[in-house]
């Protein structure tokens, strides 16, 4: 079962999310096989909200989820060839440090999302509807399991 270890509020200035857009779910495998993260990490303009992690992001467009894989950059960053981008207004996020077993799939369930929404309400925060959410796969929190085989996934929900 996924457990919320802590919730932290983070700010992101106007940003350019550079990566790839997916309408039918993200494809992380192609990122590893093509070395795309290495290309992005070599660029100038990475924002602190990346926090030594790889980013998955989603928002709602015309009632449907639009998924992205990539990284946050300053708003004026030049987009390299073969990448896409989306410009984002300044946003505040509630970032949940979720503790659990990566292999279980529970990190990515509606139950976990709803648990985070309940915690938002308990803390007096309000979700910015249909705006950005992100998954931050931080190294080493997510990449190095603890003695119980569990990791920490950072899950951000935009708030007002």
Short mmCIF file of N, CA and C in Angstrom, two decimals:
data_model
loop_
_atom_site.label_atom_id
_atom_site.label_comp_id
_atom_site.label_asym_id
_atom_site.label_seq_id
_atom_site.Cartn_x
_atom_site.Cartn_y
_atom_site.Cartn_z
N UNK A 1 0.83 -1.19 0.00
CA UNK A 1 0.00 0.00 0.00
C UNK A 1 0.88 1.25 0.00
N UNK A 2 0.49 2.24 -0.78
CA UNK A 2 1.22 3.50 -0.86
C UNK A 2 0.90 4.35 0.36
N UNK A 3 1.93 4.98 0.89
CA UNK A 3 1.79 5.84 2.07
C UNK A 3 2.34 7.22 1.74
N UNK A 4 1.67 8.28 2.19
CA UNK A 4 2.17 9.63 2.03
C UNK A 4 3.14 9.91 3.18
N UNK A 5 4.40 10.14 2.84
CA UNK A 5 5.40 10.45 3.87
C UNK A 5 5.34 11.91 4.28
N UNK A 6 5.19 12.80 3.30
CA UNK A 6 5.08 14.23 3.59
C UNK A 6 4.50 14.93 2.37
N UNK A 7 4.03 16.14 2.60
CA UNK A 7 3.52 16.99 1.53
C UNK A 7 4.26 18.32 1.64
N UNK A 8 4.74 18.78 0.51
CA UNK A 8 5.53 20.01 0.48
C UNK A 8 4.97 20.89 -0.63
N UNK A 9 4.92 22.18 -0.40
CA UNK A 9 4.47 23.10 -1.44
C UNK A 9 5.69 23.60 -2.22
N UNK A 10 5.60 23.55 -3.55
CA UNK A 10 6.68 24.01 -4.42
C UNK A 10 6.13 24.96 -5.46
N UNK A 11 6.94 25.94 -5.83
CA UNK A 11 6.57 26.90 -6.87
C UNK A 11 7.39 26.64 -8.12
N UNK A 12 6.77 26.85 -9.25
CA UNK A 12 7.46 26.75 -10.53
C UNK A 12 7.15 28.03 -11.30
N UNK A 13 8.17 28.77 -11.72
CA UNK A 13 7.91 29.98 -12.52
C UNK A 13 7.36 29.58 -13.89
N UNK A 14 7.05 30.56 -14.70
CA UNK A 14 6.67 30.26 -16.08
C UNK A 14 7.74 29.33 -16.64
N UNK A 15 7.31 28.28 -17.30
CA UNK A 15 8.25 27.24 -17.71
C UNK A 15 7.93 26.75 -19.11
N UNK A 16 8.93 26.13 -19.69
CA UNK A 16 8.76 25.40 -20.95
C UNK A 16 9.07 23.94 -20.64
N UNK A 17 8.05 23.10 -20.78
CA UNK A 17 8.26 21.67 -20.60
C UNK A 17 8.69 21.12 -21.95
N UNK A 18 9.91 20.60 -22.01
CA UNK A 18 10.46 20.07 -23.26
C UNK A 18 10.52 18.55 -23.15
N UNK A 19 9.98 17.90 -24.16
CA UNK A 19 9.96 16.45 -24.16
C UNK A 19 9.16 15.92 -25.33
N UNK A 20 8.33 14.95 -25.03
CA UNK A 20 7.46 14.32 -26.04
C UNK A 20 6.06 14.22 -25.47
N UNK A 21 5.08 14.45 -26.33
CA UNK A 21 3.66 14.39 -25.96
C UNK A 21 3.10 13.04 -26.37
N UNK A 22 2.23 12.48 -25.50
CA UNK A 22 1.61 11.18 -25.75
C UNK A 22 0.11 11.29 -25.48
N UNK A 23 -0.67 10.87 -26.44
CA UNK A 23 -2.12 10.91 -26.27
C UNK A 23 -2.67 9.59 -25.76
N UNK A 24 -1.90 8.50 -25.92
CA UNK A 24 -2.37 7.17 -25.51
C UNK A 24 -1.48 6.58 -24.42
N UNK A 25 -0.99 7.39 -23.53
CA UNK A 25 -0.12 6.91 -22.47
C UNK A 25 1.34 7.05 -22.85
N UNK A 26 2.18 7.36 -21.88
CA UNK A 26 3.60 7.62 -22.14
C UNK A 26 4.37 6.35 -22.47
N UNK A 27 5.48 6.53 -23.18
CA UNK A 27 6.35 5.42 -23.56
C UNK A 27 7.74 5.68 -23.00
N UNK A 28 7.97 5.25 -21.76
CA UNK A 28 9.26 5.49 -21.11
C UNK A 28 10.38 4.70 -21.77
N UNK A 29 10.09 3.53 -22.30
CA UNK A 29 11.11 2.69 -22.91
C UNK A 29 11.86 3.38 -24.03
N UNK A 30 11.13 4.14 -24.86
CA UNK A 30 11.81 4.82 -25.96
C UNK A 30 12.73 5.93 -25.46
N UNK A 31 12.43 6.48 -24.29
CA UNK A 31 13.32 7.50 -23.72
C UNK A 31 14.66 6.89 -23.36
N UNK A 32 14.63 5.70 -22.75
CA UNK A 32 15.88 5.05 -22.36
C UNK A 32 16.65 4.57 -23.59
N UNK A 33 15.95 3.98 -24.54
CA UNK A 33 16.65 3.43 -25.71
C UNK A 33 17.21 4.52 -26.62
N UNK A 34 16.61 5.70 -26.63
CA UNK A 34 17.08 6.79 -27.49
C UNK A 34 17.98 7.80 -26.78
N UNK A 35 18.18 7.64 -25.47
CA UNK A 35 19.05 8.57 -24.74
C UNK A 35 18.53 9.99 -24.68
N UNK A 36 17.21 10.15 -24.71
CA UNK A 36 16.63 11.50 -24.75
C UNK A 36 16.85 12.28 -23.47
N UNK A 37 16.82 11.62 -22.32
CA UNK A 37 17.07 12.37 -21.08
C UNK A 37 18.48 12.93 -21.05
N UNK A 38 19.44 12.17 -21.55
CA UNK A 38 20.82 12.66 -21.58
C UNK A 38 20.92 13.93 -22.41
N UNK A 39 20.19 13.98 -23.52
CA UNK A 39 20.19 15.19 -24.37
C UNK A 39 19.62 16.39 -23.60
N UNK A 40 18.52 16.17 -22.88
CA UNK A 40 17.91 17.27 -22.13
C UNK A 40 18.79 17.71 -20.96
N UNK A 41 19.38 16.74 -20.26
CA UNK A 41 20.21 17.08 -19.11
C UNK A 41 21.44 17.89 -19.51
N UNK A 42 21.88 17.79 -20.75
CA UNK A 42 23.06 18.53 -21.21
C UNK A 42 22.73 19.99 -21.55
N UNK A 43 21.45 20.34 -21.56
CA UNK A 43 21.03 21.68 -21.94
C UNK A 43 21.09 22.65 -20.76
N UNK A 44 21.18 23.93 -21.07
CA UNK A 44 21.07 24.98 -20.06
C UNK A 44 19.59 25.28 -19.83
N UNK A 45 19.28 25.84 -18.66
CA UNK A 45 17.92 26.28 -18.38
C UNK A 45 17.07 25.32 -17.58
N UNK A 46 17.62 24.20 -17.12
CA UNK A 46 16.83 23.29 -16.29
C UNK A 46 16.36 24.02 -15.03
N UNK A 47 15.12 23.82 -14.66
CA UNK A 47 14.57 24.46 -13.47
C UNK A 47 14.72 23.57 -12.23
N UNK A 48 14.81 24.20 -11.04
CA UNK A 48 14.96 23.42 -9.81
C UNK A 48 13.83 22.43 -9.55
N UNK A 49 12.65 22.66 -10.09
CA UNK A 49 11.53 21.75 -9.82
C UNK A 49 11.81 20.33 -10.35
N UNK A 50 12.76 20.18 -11.28
CA UNK A 50 13.15 18.84 -11.75
C UNK A 50 13.79 18.04 -10.63
N UNK A 51 14.47 18.69 -9.71
CA UNK A 51 15.06 18.09 -8.51
C UNK A 51 15.76 16.75 -8.79
N UNK A 52 16.68 16.76 -9.74
CA UNK A 52 17.46 15.56 -10.06
C UNK A 52 16.58 14.38 -10.44
N UNK A 53 15.52 14.67 -11.18
CA UNK A 53 14.61 13.60 -11.56
C UNK A 53 14.14 13.72 -13.00
N UNK A 54 13.54 12.67 -13.47
CA UNK A 54 12.90 12.65 -14.77
C UNK A 54 11.41 12.85 -14.54
N UNK A 55 10.78 13.58 -15.46
CA UNK A 55 9.42 14.03 -15.22
C UNK A 55 8.42 13.40 -16.18
N UNK A 56 7.31 12.99 -15.61
CA UNK A 56 6.12 12.65 -16.37
C UNK A 56 5.08 13.68 -15.98
N UNK A 57 4.34 14.23 -16.92
CA UNK A 57 3.36 15.26 -16.60
C UNK A 57 2.08 14.99 -17.39
N UNK A 58 0.97 15.45 -16.84
CA UNK A 58 -0.32 15.26 -17.51
C UNK A 58 -1.22 16.44 -17.19
N UNK A 59 -2.02 16.82 -18.19
CA UNK A 59 -3.10 17.78 -17.97
C UNK A 59 -4.23 17.41 -18.91
N UNK A 60 -5.37 18.04 -18.72
CA UNK A 60 -6.56 17.72 -19.50
C UNK A 60 -6.71 18.73 -20.63
N UNK A 61 -6.87 18.22 -21.84
CA UNK A 61 -7.11 19.05 -23.02
C UNK A 61 -8.37 18.53 -23.70
N UNK A 62 -9.36 19.39 -23.84
CA UNK A 62 -10.63 19.00 -24.46
C UNK A 62 -11.22 17.75 -23.82
N UNK A 63 -11.12 17.67 -22.50
CA UNK A 63 -11.71 16.57 -21.74
C UNK A 63 -10.90 15.28 -21.73
N UNK A 64 -9.73 15.28 -22.37
CA UNK A 64 -8.91 14.08 -22.45
C UNK A 64 -7.53 14.33 -21.86
N UNK A 65 -6.92 13.31 -21.23
CA UNK A 65 -5.57 13.50 -20.69
C UNK A 65 -4.53 13.58 -21.79
N UNK A 66 -3.62 14.53 -21.62
CA UNK A 66 -2.47 14.67 -22.50
C UNK A 66 -1.23 14.42 -21.65
N UNK A 67 -0.50 13.36 -21.96
CA UNK A 67 0.67 12.95 -21.19
C UNK A 67 1.94 13.47 -21.84
N UNK A 68 2.91 13.81 -21.00
CA UNK A 68 4.22 14.26 -21.47
C UNK A 68 5.30 13.55 -20.67
N UNK A 69 6.43 13.33 -21.32
CA UNK A 69 7.65 12.92 -20.64
C UNK A 69 8.70 13.94 -21.03
N UNK A 70 9.47 14.41 -20.06
CA UNK A 70 10.51 15.38 -20.36
C UNK A 70 11.01 16.05 -19.10
N UNK A 71 11.31 17.36 -19.24
CA UNK A 71 11.84 18.10 -18.10
C UNK A 71 11.40 19.57 -18.21
N UNK A 72 11.37 20.24 -17.05
CA UNK A 72 11.02 21.65 -16.98
C UNK A 72 12.25 22.52 -17.24
N UNK A 73 12.08 23.52 -18.11
CA UNK A 73 13.14 24.46 -18.44
C UNK A 73 12.62 25.89 -18.30
N UNK A 74 13.55 26.84 -18.27
CA UNK A 74 13.13 28.24 -18.26
C UNK A 74 12.32 28.52 -19.52
N UNK A 75 11.43 29.51 -19.43
CA UNK A 75 10.43 29.74 -20.47
C UNK A 75 11.02 30.12 -21.83
N UNK A 76 12.24 30.60 -21.87
CA UNK A 76 12.83 31.04 -23.14
C UNK A 76 13.80 30.01 -23.73
N UNK A 77 13.84 28.82 -23.20
CA UNK A 77 14.76 27.79 -23.68
C UNK A 77 14.42 27.37 -25.10
N UNK A 78 15.44 27.30 -25.94
CA UNK A 78 15.26 26.84 -27.32
C UNK A 78 15.02 25.33 -27.32
N UNK A 79 14.00 24.91 -28.04
CA UNK A 79 13.63 23.50 -28.10
C UNK A 79 14.50 22.79 -29.13
N UNK A 80 15.21 21.74 -28.72
CA UNK A 80 16.05 21.03 -29.69
C UNK A 80 15.22 20.29 -30.73
N UNK A 81 15.84 20.06 -31.87
CA UNK A 81 15.19 19.33 -32.95
C UNK A 81 14.73 17.96 -32.44
N UNK A 82 13.61 17.51 -32.93
CA UNK A 82 13.01 16.22 -32.59
C UNK A 82 12.34 16.19 -31.22
N UNK A 83 12.23 17.33 -30.55
CA UNK A 83 11.49 17.42 -29.29
C UNK A 83 10.32 18.36 -29.48
N UNK A 84 9.34 18.22 -28.60
CA UNK A 84 8.17 19.10 -28.57
C UNK A 84 8.23 19.90 -27.28
N UNK A 85 7.34 20.86 -27.16
CA UNK A 85 7.28 21.62 -25.90
C UNK A 85 5.86 22.11 -25.65
N UNK A 86 5.64 22.44 -24.41
CA UNK A 86 4.41 23.12 -24.02
C UNK A 86 4.84 24.20 -23.02
N UNK A 87 4.33 25.41 -23.23
CA UNK A 87 4.64 26.51 -22.32
C UNK A 87 3.61 26.51 -21.20
N UNK A 88 4.11 26.72 -19.98
CA UNK A 88 3.26 26.65 -18.79
C UNK A 88 3.34 27.96 -18.02
N UNK A 89 2.22 28.39 -17.51
CA UNK A 89 2.19 29.57 -16.66
C UNK A 89 2.82 29.23 -15.31
N UNK A 90 3.18 30.24 -14.52
CA UNK A 90 3.69 29.93 -13.18
C UNK A 90 2.64 29.14 -12.40
N UNK A 91 3.09 28.10 -11.71
CA UNK A 91 2.16 27.25 -10.96
C UNK A 91 2.72 26.93 -9.59
N UNK A 92 1.80 26.71 -8.67
CA UNK A 92 2.11 26.20 -7.33
C UNK A 92 1.69 24.74 -7.31
N UNK A 93 2.51 23.92 -6.67
CA UNK A 93 2.22 22.49 -6.59
C UNK A 93 2.23 22.04 -5.14
N UNK A 94 1.34 21.12 -4.81
CA UNK A 94 1.47 20.33 -3.60
C UNK A 94 2.19 19.06 -4.05
N UNK A 95 3.35 18.81 -3.47
CA UNK A 95 4.15 17.65 -3.87
C UNK A 95 4.07 16.61 -2.76
N UNK A 96 3.57 15.45 -3.12
CA UNK A 96 3.40 14.34 -2.19
C UNK A 96 4.58 13.39 -2.36
N UNK A 97 5.21 13.06 -1.25
CA UNK A 97 6.28 12.07 -1.26
C UNK A 97 5.62 10.73 -0.94
N UNK A 98 5.40 9.94 -1.99
CA UNK A 98 4.68 8.68 -1.88
C UNK A 98 5.66 7.53 -1.71
N UNK A 99 5.42 6.71 -0.70
CA UNK A 99 6.30 5.59 -0.37
C UNK A 99 5.59 4.29 -0.68
N UNK A 100 6.24 3.45 -1.47
CA UNK A 100 5.61 2.17 -1.78
C UNK A 100 6.49 1.30 -2.67
N UNK A 101 5.88 0.23 -3.13
CA UNK A 101 6.54 -0.75 -3.98
C UNK A 101 6.28 -0.38 -5.44
N UNK A 102 7.33 0.00 -6.14
CA UNK A 102 7.20 0.41 -7.54
C UNK A 102 6.55 -0.67 -8.39
N UNK A 103 6.86 -1.92 -8.13
CA UNK A 103 6.37 -3.03 -8.96
C UNK A 103 4.87 -3.29 -8.79
N UNK A 104 4.28 -2.78 -7.72
CA UNK A 104 2.87 -3.06 -7.45
C UNK A 104 1.92 -2.31 -8.38
N UNK A 105 2.37 -1.21 -8.97
CA UNK A 105 1.50 -0.39 -9.80
C UNK A 105 0.62 0.56 -9.01
N UNK A 106 0.67 0.48 -7.68
CA UNK A 106 -0.21 1.31 -6.85
C UNK A 106 0.08 2.81 -6.96
N UNK A 107 1.33 3.18 -7.27
CA UNK A 107 1.64 4.61 -7.42
C UNK A 107 0.74 5.27 -8.45
N UNK A 108 0.35 4.50 -9.46
CA UNK A 108 -0.31 5.04 -10.63
C UNK A 108 -1.80 4.75 -10.66
N UNK A 109 -2.38 4.47 -9.52
CA UNK A 109 -3.80 4.13 -9.45
C UNK A 109 -4.64 5.35 -9.09
N UNK A 110 -5.92 5.29 -9.43
CA UNK A 110 -6.85 6.35 -9.03
C UNK A 110 -7.00 6.39 -7.52
N UNK A 111 -6.86 5.25 -6.84
CA UNK A 111 -6.95 5.25 -5.38
C UNK A 111 -5.85 6.14 -4.78
N UNK A 112 -4.64 6.04 -5.32
CA UNK A 112 -3.54 6.87 -4.81
C UNK A 112 -3.79 8.33 -5.14
N UNK A 113 -4.23 8.62 -6.34
CA UNK A 113 -4.56 10.01 -6.72
C UNK A 113 -5.63 10.57 -5.79
N UNK A 114 -6.68 9.80 -5.54
CA UNK A 114 -7.76 10.25 -4.67
C UNK A 114 -7.29 10.43 -3.22
N UNK A 115 -6.38 9.57 -2.77
CA UNK A 115 -5.80 9.72 -1.44
C UNK A 115 -5.07 11.07 -1.34
N UNK A 116 -4.36 11.43 -2.40
CA UNK A 116 -3.66 12.72 -2.41
C UNK A 116 -4.65 13.88 -2.42
N UNK A 117 -5.74 13.76 -3.17
CA UNK A 117 -6.77 14.81 -3.18
C UNK A 117 -7.40 14.98 -1.81
N UNK A 118 -7.64 13.87 -1.12
CA UNK A 118 -8.18 13.95 0.25
C UNK A 118 -7.21 14.68 1.17
N UNK A 119 -5.92 14.39 1.04
CA UNK A 119 -4.92 15.06 1.87
C UNK A 119 -4.84 16.55 1.52
N UNK A 120 -5.02 16.90 0.25
CA UNK A 120 -5.09 18.32 -0.13
C UNK A 120 -6.18 19.02 0.65
N UNK A 121 -7.37 18.43 0.62
CA UNK A 121 -8.51 19.03 1.33
C UNK A 121 -8.23 19.12 2.83
N UNK A 122 -7.64 18.09 3.41
CA UNK A 122 -7.33 18.10 4.84
C UNK A 122 -6.36 19.22 5.20
N UNK A 123 -5.50 19.58 4.26
CA UNK A 123 -4.53 20.66 4.50
C UNK A 123 -5.07 22.03 4.08
N UNK A 124 -6.33 22.08 3.65
CA UNK A 124 -6.94 23.34 3.26
C UNK A 124 -6.50 23.86 1.90
N UNK A 125 -5.99 22.97 1.06
CA UNK A 125 -5.54 23.37 -0.28
C UNK A 125 -6.60 22.98 -1.30
N UNK A 126 -6.63 23.70 -2.41
CA UNK A 126 -7.61 23.43 -3.46
C UNK A 126 -6.88 23.15 -4.75
N UNK A 127 -7.23 22.04 -5.37
CA UNK A 127 -6.64 21.64 -6.65
C UNK A 127 -7.04 22.63 -7.73
N UNK A 128 -6.11 22.92 -8.62
CA UNK A 128 -6.40 23.73 -9.80
C UNK A 128 -6.89 22.76 -10.86
N UNK A 129 -8.20 22.68 -11.03
CA UNK A 129 -8.84 21.65 -11.87
C UNK A 129 -8.28 21.62 -13.29
N UNK A 130 -8.07 20.43 -13.80
CA UNK A 130 -7.64 20.16 -15.17
C UNK A 130 -6.28 20.76 -15.51
N UNK A 131 -5.56 21.26 -14.50
CA UNK A 131 -4.23 21.77 -14.75
C UNK A 131 -3.22 20.67 -14.52
N UNK A 132 -1.97 21.00 -14.44
CA UNK A 132 -0.89 20.03 -14.48
C UNK A 132 -0.73 19.23 -13.20
N UNK A 133 -0.45 17.96 -13.37
CA UNK A 133 0.05 17.07 -12.33
C UNK A 133 1.36 16.51 -12.86
N UNK A 134 2.26 16.14 -11.96
CA UNK A 134 3.50 15.53 -12.43
C UNK A 134 3.94 14.40 -11.54
N UNK A 135 4.74 13.53 -12.11
CA UNK A 135 5.46 12.48 -11.39
C UNK A 135 6.93 12.81 -11.55
N UNK A 136 7.64 12.88 -10.44
CA UNK A 136 9.08 13.18 -10.48
C UNK A 136 9.81 11.95 -9.98
N UNK A 137 10.59 11.36 -10.87
CA UNK A 137 11.34 10.14 -10.56
C UNK A 137 12.75 10.57 -10.15
N UNK A 138 12.88 10.98 -8.89
CA UNK A 138 14.12 11.53 -8.36
C UNK A 138 15.17 10.45 -8.15
N UNK A 139 16.41 10.82 -8.43
CA UNK A 139 17.53 9.94 -8.13
C UNK A 139 18.21 10.51 -6.88
N UNK A 140 18.27 9.81 -5.79
CA UNK A 140 18.10 8.37 -5.61
C UNK A 140 16.78 7.95 -4.96
N UNK A 141 15.88 8.90 -4.60
CA UNK A 141 14.66 8.50 -3.87
C UNK A 141 13.87 7.42 -4.60
N UNK A 142 13.77 7.57 -5.94
CA UNK A 142 12.98 6.60 -6.69
C UNK A 142 13.84 5.47 -7.26
N UNK A 143 15.09 5.76 -7.52
CA UNK A 143 15.92 4.78 -8.24
C UNK A 143 16.63 3.78 -7.34
N UNK A 144 16.67 4.06 -6.02
CA UNK A 144 17.37 3.17 -5.09
C UNK A 144 16.40 2.67 -4.03
N UNK A 145 15.90 1.45 -4.16
CA UNK A 145 14.97 0.91 -3.16
C UNK A 145 15.64 0.80 -1.79
N UNK A 146 14.82 0.96 -0.74
CA UNK A 146 15.32 0.80 0.63
C UNK A 146 15.41 -0.69 0.99
N UNK A 147 15.70 -0.99 2.24
CA UNK A 147 15.86 -2.38 2.68
C UNK A 147 14.58 -3.20 2.56
N UNK A 148 13.43 -2.51 2.39
CA UNK A 148 12.15 -3.20 2.22
C UNK A 148 11.75 -3.29 0.74
N UNK A 149 12.63 -2.82 -0.14
CA UNK A 149 12.33 -2.85 -1.57
C UNK A 149 11.40 -1.74 -2.02
N UNK A 150 11.24 -0.71 -1.20
CA UNK A 150 10.32 0.38 -1.51
C UNK A 150 11.08 1.64 -1.91
N UNK A 151 10.38 2.48 -2.69
CA UNK A 151 10.95 3.72 -3.19
C UNK A 151 10.01 4.88 -2.88
N UNK A 152 10.46 6.08 -3.19
CA UNK A 152 9.66 7.29 -3.00
C UNK A 152 9.45 7.94 -4.35
N UNK A 153 8.19 8.12 -4.72
CA UNK A 153 7.80 8.84 -5.93
C UNK A 153 7.26 10.20 -5.51
N UNK A 154 7.75 11.25 -6.16
CA UNK A 154 7.23 12.60 -5.91
C UNK A 154 6.06 12.82 -6.87
N UNK A 155 4.91 13.16 -6.31
CA UNK A 155 3.70 13.36 -7.13
C UNK A 155 3.18 14.75 -6.87
N UNK A 156 3.19 15.60 -7.90
CA UNK A 156 2.77 16.99 -7.76
C UNK A 156 1.41 17.23 -8.37
N UNK A 157 0.59 17.98 -7.65
CA UNK A 157 -0.74 18.38 -8.13
C UNK A 157 -0.79 19.90 -8.06
N UNK A 158 -1.15 20.57 -9.19
CA UNK A 158 -1.20 22.02 -9.17
C UNK A 158 -2.36 22.48 -8.27
N UNK A 159 -2.06 23.51 -7.47
CA UNK A 159 -3.01 24.02 -6.50
C UNK A 159 -3.18 25.53 -6.70
N UNK A 160 -4.28 26.02 -6.16
CA UNK A 160 -4.55 27.47 -6.24
C UNK A 160 -3.94 28.17 -5.05
#
